Tab-separated table of C-alpha atoms in Angstrom:
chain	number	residue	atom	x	y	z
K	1	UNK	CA	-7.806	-6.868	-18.755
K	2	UNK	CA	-9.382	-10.633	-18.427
K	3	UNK	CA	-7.222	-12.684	-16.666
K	4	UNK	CA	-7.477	-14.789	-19.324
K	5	UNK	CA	-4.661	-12.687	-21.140
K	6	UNK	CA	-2.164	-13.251	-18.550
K	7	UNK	CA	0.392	-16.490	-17.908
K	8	UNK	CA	-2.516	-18.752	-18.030
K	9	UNK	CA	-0.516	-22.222	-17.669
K	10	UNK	CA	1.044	-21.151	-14.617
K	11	UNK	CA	-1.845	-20.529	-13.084
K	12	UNK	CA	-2.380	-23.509	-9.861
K	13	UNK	CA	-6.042	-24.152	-8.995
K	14	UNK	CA	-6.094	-27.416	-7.156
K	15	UNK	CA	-3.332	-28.023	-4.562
K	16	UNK	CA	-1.638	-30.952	-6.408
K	17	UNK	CA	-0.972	-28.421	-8.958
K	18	UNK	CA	0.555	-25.949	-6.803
K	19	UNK	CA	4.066	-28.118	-6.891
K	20	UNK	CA	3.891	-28.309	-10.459
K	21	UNK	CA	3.040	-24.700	-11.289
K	22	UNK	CA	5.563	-23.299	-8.755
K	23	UNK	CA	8.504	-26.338	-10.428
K	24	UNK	CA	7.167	-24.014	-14.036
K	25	UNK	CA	8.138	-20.562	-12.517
K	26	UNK	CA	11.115	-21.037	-11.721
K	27	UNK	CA	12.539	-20.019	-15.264
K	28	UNK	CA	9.536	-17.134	-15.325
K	29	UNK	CA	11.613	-13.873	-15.154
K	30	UNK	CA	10.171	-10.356	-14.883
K	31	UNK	CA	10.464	-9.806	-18.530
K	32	UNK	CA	8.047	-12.441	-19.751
K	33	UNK	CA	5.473	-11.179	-17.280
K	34	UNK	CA	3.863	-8.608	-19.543
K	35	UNK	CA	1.151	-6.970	-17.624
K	36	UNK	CA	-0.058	-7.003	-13.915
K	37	UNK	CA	-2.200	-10.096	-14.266
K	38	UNK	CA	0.928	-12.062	-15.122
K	39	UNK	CA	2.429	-10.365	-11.974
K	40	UNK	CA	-0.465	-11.774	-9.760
K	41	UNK	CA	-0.559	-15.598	-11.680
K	42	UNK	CA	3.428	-16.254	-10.568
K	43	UNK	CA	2.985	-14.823	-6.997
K	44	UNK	CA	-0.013	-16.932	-6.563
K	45	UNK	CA	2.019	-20.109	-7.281
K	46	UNK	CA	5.267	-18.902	-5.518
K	47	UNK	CA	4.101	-17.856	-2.565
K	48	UNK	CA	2.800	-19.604	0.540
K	49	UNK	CA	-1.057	-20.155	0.238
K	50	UNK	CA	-1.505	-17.881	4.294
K	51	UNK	CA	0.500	-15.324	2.252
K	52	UNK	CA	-1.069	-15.302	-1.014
K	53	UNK	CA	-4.709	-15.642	1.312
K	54	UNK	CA	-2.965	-12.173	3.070
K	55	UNK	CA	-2.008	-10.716	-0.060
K	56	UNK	CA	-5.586	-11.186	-2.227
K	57	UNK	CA	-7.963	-11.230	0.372
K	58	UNK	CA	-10.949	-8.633	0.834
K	59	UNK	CA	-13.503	-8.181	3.207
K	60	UNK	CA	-16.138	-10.533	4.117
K	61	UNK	CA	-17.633	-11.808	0.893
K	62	UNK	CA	-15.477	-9.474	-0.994
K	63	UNK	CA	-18.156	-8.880	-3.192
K	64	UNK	CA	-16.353	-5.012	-3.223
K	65	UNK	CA	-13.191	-6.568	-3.705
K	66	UNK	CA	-14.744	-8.308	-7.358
K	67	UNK	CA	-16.242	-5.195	-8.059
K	68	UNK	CA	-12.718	-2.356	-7.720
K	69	UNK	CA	-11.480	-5.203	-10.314
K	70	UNK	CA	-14.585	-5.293	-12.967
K	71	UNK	CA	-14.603	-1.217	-13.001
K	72	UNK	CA	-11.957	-1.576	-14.881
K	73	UNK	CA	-13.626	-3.074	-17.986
K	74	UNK	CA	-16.699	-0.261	-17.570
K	75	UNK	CA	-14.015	2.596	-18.357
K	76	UNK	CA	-14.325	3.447	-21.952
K	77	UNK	CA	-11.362	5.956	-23.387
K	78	UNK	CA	-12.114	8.458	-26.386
K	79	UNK	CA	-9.045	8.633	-27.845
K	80	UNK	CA	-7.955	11.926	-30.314
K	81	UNK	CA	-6.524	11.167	-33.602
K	82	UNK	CA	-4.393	13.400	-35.977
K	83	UNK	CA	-2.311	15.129	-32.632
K	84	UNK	CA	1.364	14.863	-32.817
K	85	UNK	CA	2.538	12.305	-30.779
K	86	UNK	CA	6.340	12.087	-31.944
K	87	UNK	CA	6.971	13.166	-28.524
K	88	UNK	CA	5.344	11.293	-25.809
K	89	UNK	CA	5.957	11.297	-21.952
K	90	UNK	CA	4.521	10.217	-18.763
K	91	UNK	CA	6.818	12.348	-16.688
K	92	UNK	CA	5.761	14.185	-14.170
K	93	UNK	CA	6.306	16.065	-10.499
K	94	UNK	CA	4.930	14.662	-7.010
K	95	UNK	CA	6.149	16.695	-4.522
K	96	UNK	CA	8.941	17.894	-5.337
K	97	UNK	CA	10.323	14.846	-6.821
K	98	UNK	CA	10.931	13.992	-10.430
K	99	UNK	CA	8.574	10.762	-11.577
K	100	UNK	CA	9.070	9.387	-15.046
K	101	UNK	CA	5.165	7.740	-14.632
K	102	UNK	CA	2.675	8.654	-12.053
K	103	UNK	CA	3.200	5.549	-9.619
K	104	UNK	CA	4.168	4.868	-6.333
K	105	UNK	CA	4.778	1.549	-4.551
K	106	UNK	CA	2.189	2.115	-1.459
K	107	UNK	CA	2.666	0.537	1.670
K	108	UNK	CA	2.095	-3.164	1.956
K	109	UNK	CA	2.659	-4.350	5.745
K	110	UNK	CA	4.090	-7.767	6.838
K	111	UNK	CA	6.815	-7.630	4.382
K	112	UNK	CA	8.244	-10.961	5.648
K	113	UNK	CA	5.382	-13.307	4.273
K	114	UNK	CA	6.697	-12.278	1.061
K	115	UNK	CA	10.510	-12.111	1.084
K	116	UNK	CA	13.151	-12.631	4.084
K	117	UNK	CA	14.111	-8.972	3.727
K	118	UNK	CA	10.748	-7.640	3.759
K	119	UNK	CA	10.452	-4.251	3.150
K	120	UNK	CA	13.826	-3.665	2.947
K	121	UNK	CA	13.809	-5.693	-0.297
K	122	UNK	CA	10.581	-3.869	-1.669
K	123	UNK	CA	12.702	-0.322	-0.942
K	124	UNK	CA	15.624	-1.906	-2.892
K	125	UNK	CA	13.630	-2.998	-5.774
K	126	UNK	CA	12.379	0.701	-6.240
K	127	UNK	CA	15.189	2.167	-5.853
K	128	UNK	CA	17.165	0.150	-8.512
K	129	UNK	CA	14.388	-0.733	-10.998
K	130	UNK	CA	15.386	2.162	-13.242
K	131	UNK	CA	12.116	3.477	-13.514
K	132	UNK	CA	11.733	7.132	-10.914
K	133	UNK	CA	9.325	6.391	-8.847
K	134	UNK	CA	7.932	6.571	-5.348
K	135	UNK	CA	7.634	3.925	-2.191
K	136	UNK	CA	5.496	4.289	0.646
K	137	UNK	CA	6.874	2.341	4.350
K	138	UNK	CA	4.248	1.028	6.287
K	139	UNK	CA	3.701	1.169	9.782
K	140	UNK	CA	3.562	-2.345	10.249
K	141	UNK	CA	6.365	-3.373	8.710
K	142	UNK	CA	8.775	-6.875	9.747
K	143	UNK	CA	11.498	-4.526	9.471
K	144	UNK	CA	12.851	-2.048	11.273
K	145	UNK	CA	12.312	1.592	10.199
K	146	UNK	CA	16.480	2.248	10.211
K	147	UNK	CA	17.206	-0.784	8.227
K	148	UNK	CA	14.472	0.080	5.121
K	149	UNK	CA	15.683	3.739	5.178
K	150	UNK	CA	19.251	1.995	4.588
K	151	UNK	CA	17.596	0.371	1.878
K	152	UNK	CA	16.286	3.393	0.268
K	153	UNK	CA	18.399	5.094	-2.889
K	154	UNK	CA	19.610	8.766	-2.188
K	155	UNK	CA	16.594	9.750	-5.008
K	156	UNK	CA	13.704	7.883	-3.768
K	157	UNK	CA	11.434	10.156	-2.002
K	158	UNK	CA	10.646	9.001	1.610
K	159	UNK	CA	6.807	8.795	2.373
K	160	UNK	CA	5.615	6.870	5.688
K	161	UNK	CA	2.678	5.403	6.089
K	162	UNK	CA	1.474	5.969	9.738
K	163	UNK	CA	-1.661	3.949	11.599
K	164	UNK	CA	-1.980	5.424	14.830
K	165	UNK	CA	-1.235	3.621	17.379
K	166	UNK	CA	-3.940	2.978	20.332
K	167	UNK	CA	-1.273	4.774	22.946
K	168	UNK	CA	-0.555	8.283	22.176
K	169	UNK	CA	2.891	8.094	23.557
K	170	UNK	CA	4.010	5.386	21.207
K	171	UNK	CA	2.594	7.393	18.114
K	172	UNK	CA	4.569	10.010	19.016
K	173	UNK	CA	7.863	8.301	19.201
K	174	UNK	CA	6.506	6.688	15.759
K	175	UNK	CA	6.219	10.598	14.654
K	176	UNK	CA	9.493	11.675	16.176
K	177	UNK	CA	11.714	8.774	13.969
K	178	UNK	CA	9.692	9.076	11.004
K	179	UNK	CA	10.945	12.974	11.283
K	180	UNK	CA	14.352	12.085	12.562
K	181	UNK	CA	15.052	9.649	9.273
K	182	UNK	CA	13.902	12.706	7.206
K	183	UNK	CA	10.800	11.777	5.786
K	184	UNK	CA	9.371	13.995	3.681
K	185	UNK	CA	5.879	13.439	3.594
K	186	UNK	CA	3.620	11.346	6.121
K	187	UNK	CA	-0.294	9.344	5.310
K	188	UNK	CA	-2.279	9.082	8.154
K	189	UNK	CA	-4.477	6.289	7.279
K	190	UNK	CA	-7.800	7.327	8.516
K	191	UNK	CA	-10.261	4.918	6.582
K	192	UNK	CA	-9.358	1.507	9.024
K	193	UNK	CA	-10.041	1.983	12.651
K	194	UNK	CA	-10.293	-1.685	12.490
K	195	UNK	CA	-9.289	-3.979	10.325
K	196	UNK	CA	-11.844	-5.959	7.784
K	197	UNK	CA	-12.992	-9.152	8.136
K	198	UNK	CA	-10.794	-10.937	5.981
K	199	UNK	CA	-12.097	-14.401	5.437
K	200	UNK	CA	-9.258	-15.993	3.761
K	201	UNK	CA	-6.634	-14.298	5.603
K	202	UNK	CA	-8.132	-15.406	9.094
K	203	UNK	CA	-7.986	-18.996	8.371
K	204	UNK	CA	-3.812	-19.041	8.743
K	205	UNK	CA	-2.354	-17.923	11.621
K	206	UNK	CA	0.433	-15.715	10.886
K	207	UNK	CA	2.230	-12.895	12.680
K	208	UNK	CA	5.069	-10.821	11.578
K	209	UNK	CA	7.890	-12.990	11.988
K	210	UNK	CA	5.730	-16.169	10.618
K	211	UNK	CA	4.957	-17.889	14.218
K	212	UNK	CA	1.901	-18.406	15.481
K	213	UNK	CA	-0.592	-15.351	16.498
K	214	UNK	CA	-4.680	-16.386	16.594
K	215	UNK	CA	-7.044	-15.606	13.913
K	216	UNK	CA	-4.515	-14.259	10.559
K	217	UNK	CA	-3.052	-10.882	9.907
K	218	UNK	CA	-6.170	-9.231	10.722
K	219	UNK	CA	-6.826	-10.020	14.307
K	220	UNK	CA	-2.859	-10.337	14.832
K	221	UNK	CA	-2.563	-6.334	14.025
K	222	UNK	CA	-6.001	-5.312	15.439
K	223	UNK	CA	-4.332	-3.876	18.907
K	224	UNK	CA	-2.320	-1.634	16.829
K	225	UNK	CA	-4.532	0.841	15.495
K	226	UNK	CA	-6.852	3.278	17.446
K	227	UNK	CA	-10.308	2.946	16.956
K	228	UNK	CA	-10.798	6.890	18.908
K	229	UNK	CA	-9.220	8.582	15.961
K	230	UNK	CA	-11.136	11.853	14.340
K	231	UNK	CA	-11.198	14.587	13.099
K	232	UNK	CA	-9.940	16.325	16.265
K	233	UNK	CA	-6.490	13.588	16.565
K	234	UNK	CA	-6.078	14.687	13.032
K	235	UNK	CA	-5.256	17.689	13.600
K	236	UNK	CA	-3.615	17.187	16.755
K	237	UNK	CA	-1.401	15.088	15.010
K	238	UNK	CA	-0.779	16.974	12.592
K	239	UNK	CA	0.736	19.950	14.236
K	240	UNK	CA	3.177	17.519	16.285
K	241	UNK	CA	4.449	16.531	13.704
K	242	UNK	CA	4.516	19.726	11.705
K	243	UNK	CA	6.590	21.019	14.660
K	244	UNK	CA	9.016	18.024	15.070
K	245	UNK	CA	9.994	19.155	11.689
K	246	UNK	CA	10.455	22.601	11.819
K	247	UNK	CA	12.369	21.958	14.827
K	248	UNK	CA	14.767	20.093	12.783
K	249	UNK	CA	14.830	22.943	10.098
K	250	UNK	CA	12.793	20.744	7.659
K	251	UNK	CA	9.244	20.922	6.444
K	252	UNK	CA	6.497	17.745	6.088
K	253	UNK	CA	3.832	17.056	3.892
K	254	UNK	CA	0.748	15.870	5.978
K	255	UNK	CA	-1.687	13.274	4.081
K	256	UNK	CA	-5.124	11.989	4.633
K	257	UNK	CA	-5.080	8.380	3.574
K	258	UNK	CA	-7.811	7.076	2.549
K	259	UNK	CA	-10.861	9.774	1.647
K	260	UNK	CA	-12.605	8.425	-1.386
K	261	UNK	CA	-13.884	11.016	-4.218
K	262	UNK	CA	-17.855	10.094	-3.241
K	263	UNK	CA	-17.126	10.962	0.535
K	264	UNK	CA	-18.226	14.756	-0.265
K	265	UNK	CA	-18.474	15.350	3.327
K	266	UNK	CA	-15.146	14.259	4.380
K	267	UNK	CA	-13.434	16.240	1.424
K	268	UNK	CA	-14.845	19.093	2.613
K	269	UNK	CA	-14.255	18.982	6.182
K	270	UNK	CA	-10.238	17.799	5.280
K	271	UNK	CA	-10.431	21.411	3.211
K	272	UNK	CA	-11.810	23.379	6.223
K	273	UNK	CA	-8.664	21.990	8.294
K	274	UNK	CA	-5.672	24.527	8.031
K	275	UNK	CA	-3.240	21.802	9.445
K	276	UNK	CA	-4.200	19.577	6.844
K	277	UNK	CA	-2.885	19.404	3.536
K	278	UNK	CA	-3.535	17.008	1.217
K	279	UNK	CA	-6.263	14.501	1.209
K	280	UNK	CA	-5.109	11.027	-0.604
K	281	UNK	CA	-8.036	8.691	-2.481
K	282	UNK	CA	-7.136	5.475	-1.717
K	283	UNK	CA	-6.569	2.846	-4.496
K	284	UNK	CA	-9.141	0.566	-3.228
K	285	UNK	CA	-11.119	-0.377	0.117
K	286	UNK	CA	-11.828	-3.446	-0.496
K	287	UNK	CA	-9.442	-5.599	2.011
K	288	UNK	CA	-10.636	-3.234	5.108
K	289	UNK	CA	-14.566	-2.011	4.172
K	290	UNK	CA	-17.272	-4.540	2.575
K	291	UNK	CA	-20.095	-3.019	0.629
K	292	UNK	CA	-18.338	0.322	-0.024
K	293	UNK	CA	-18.679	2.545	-3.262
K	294	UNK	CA	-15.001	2.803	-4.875
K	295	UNK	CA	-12.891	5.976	-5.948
């Protein structure tokens, strides 16, 4: 969809609009915004310009970034005519759960920039929003991991997203809370080493709690994640965690986060890996990889 169809007036692009446009959105509730575009025009003038920059940036010229958007427009549908559709539904099972559309909210770290609960609000909003659904925690969340789980409804499936830590000792006292709050399911992001050089993003300084930290997001959460991870860790860490579980009489659905559909290689060698399960395409790669094919 152009984003010409979406809540055009409220859109800010000089900063002496910004005060205007955000004075506008105040009445803007979530049923006028009719499709995700108009989702992206009010956060752009609500939020603060290092946050938005966090929120929309992708990697270095983020020429991948415009492209994951114009696929979109190259997908061409043949639809079937004359076929009963008195009866329509979108409903369907992930894991065990019961999803009235195919969606999940994925993880989205450094919850705070957003809202002053963080994640704990996004975990809320999922859980009351009347629509069945999934929601992914992140890692590096501003929140604690006790407080979002509070957050959570009884139904809402619990999924964690885990990037491994640099100090194996750490990771596994990640691994032994994400079992202990009975997570059913855990995505070992494996397509980020490092993060991407996100332009936009490194010209704030933010950390997690909104204070200083040098160079944006990016180079603020670089010490967390180990660049030593393969195939090896995988499957190291996936039988820790595998037996964390068991020892607490439950089971745990092991993810690959982040294997695209044109990575033939990497499919196959996450299907020749018996402590494996799943392997998860990721939505896009644009904020972490420049110059990369998309699922």
């Amino acid at each position: 969809m152009p984003a010409s169809n979406s809540l055009r007036p409220l859109v800010a692009d000089t900063v002496e609009e910004s005060s205007v446009t955000c004075h506008r959105q105040q009445g803007v509730t979530v049923n006028m915004m009719l499709n995700a575009m108009d989702f992206k025009t009010v956060a752009r003038g609500k939020l603060p310009q290092e946050s938005w920059d966090y929120l929309h940036s992708g990697a270095g010229d983020e020429f991948t970034f415009q492209e994951n958007e114009a696929m979109f427009s190259r997908i061409a549908l043949l639809p079937r005519v004359l076929r009963n559709v008195s009866s329509v539904t979108c409903a369907t099972t992930v894991l065990g759960h019961s999803f009235d559309v195919p969606f999940y909210v994925t993880g989205v770290a450094m919850g705070k920039l957003f809202h002053k609960d963080g994640e704990k609000c996004m975990a809320r909003g999922v859980s009351k929003c009347g629509v069945a659904m999934g929601y992914m925690v992140p890692s590096l969340a501003s929140c604690g991991l006790r407080d979002i789980v509070a957050s959570m409804g009884e139904s809402l499936p619990r999924w964690y997203q885990l990037c491994v830590h640099p100090n194996a000792t750490t990771t596994d006292r990640m691994i032994t809370r994400v079992v202990n709050s009975g997570f059913t399911a855990m995505f070992i992001t494996v397509d980020c080493p490092g993060v991407g050089l996100r332009e936009r993003d490194m010209r704030h300084k933010v950390s997690q709690n909104g204070g200083p930290k040098a160079s944006g997001y990016s180079m603020a959460v670089s010490p967390y994640l180990a660049l030593s991870m393969d195939w090896d860790s995988v499957a190291e860490l996936t039988r820790a965690t595998k037996a964390k579980a068991k020892a607490r009489g439950r089971g745990i659905d092991i993810f690959l986060k982040g294997i695209t559909s044109l990575h033939v290689e990497f499919a196959v060698l996450a299907d020749l890996r018996p402590t494996t399960t799943y392997a998860m395409l990721p939505g896009f790669d644009a904020p972490r990889n420049e110059a990369t094919q998309q699922p």
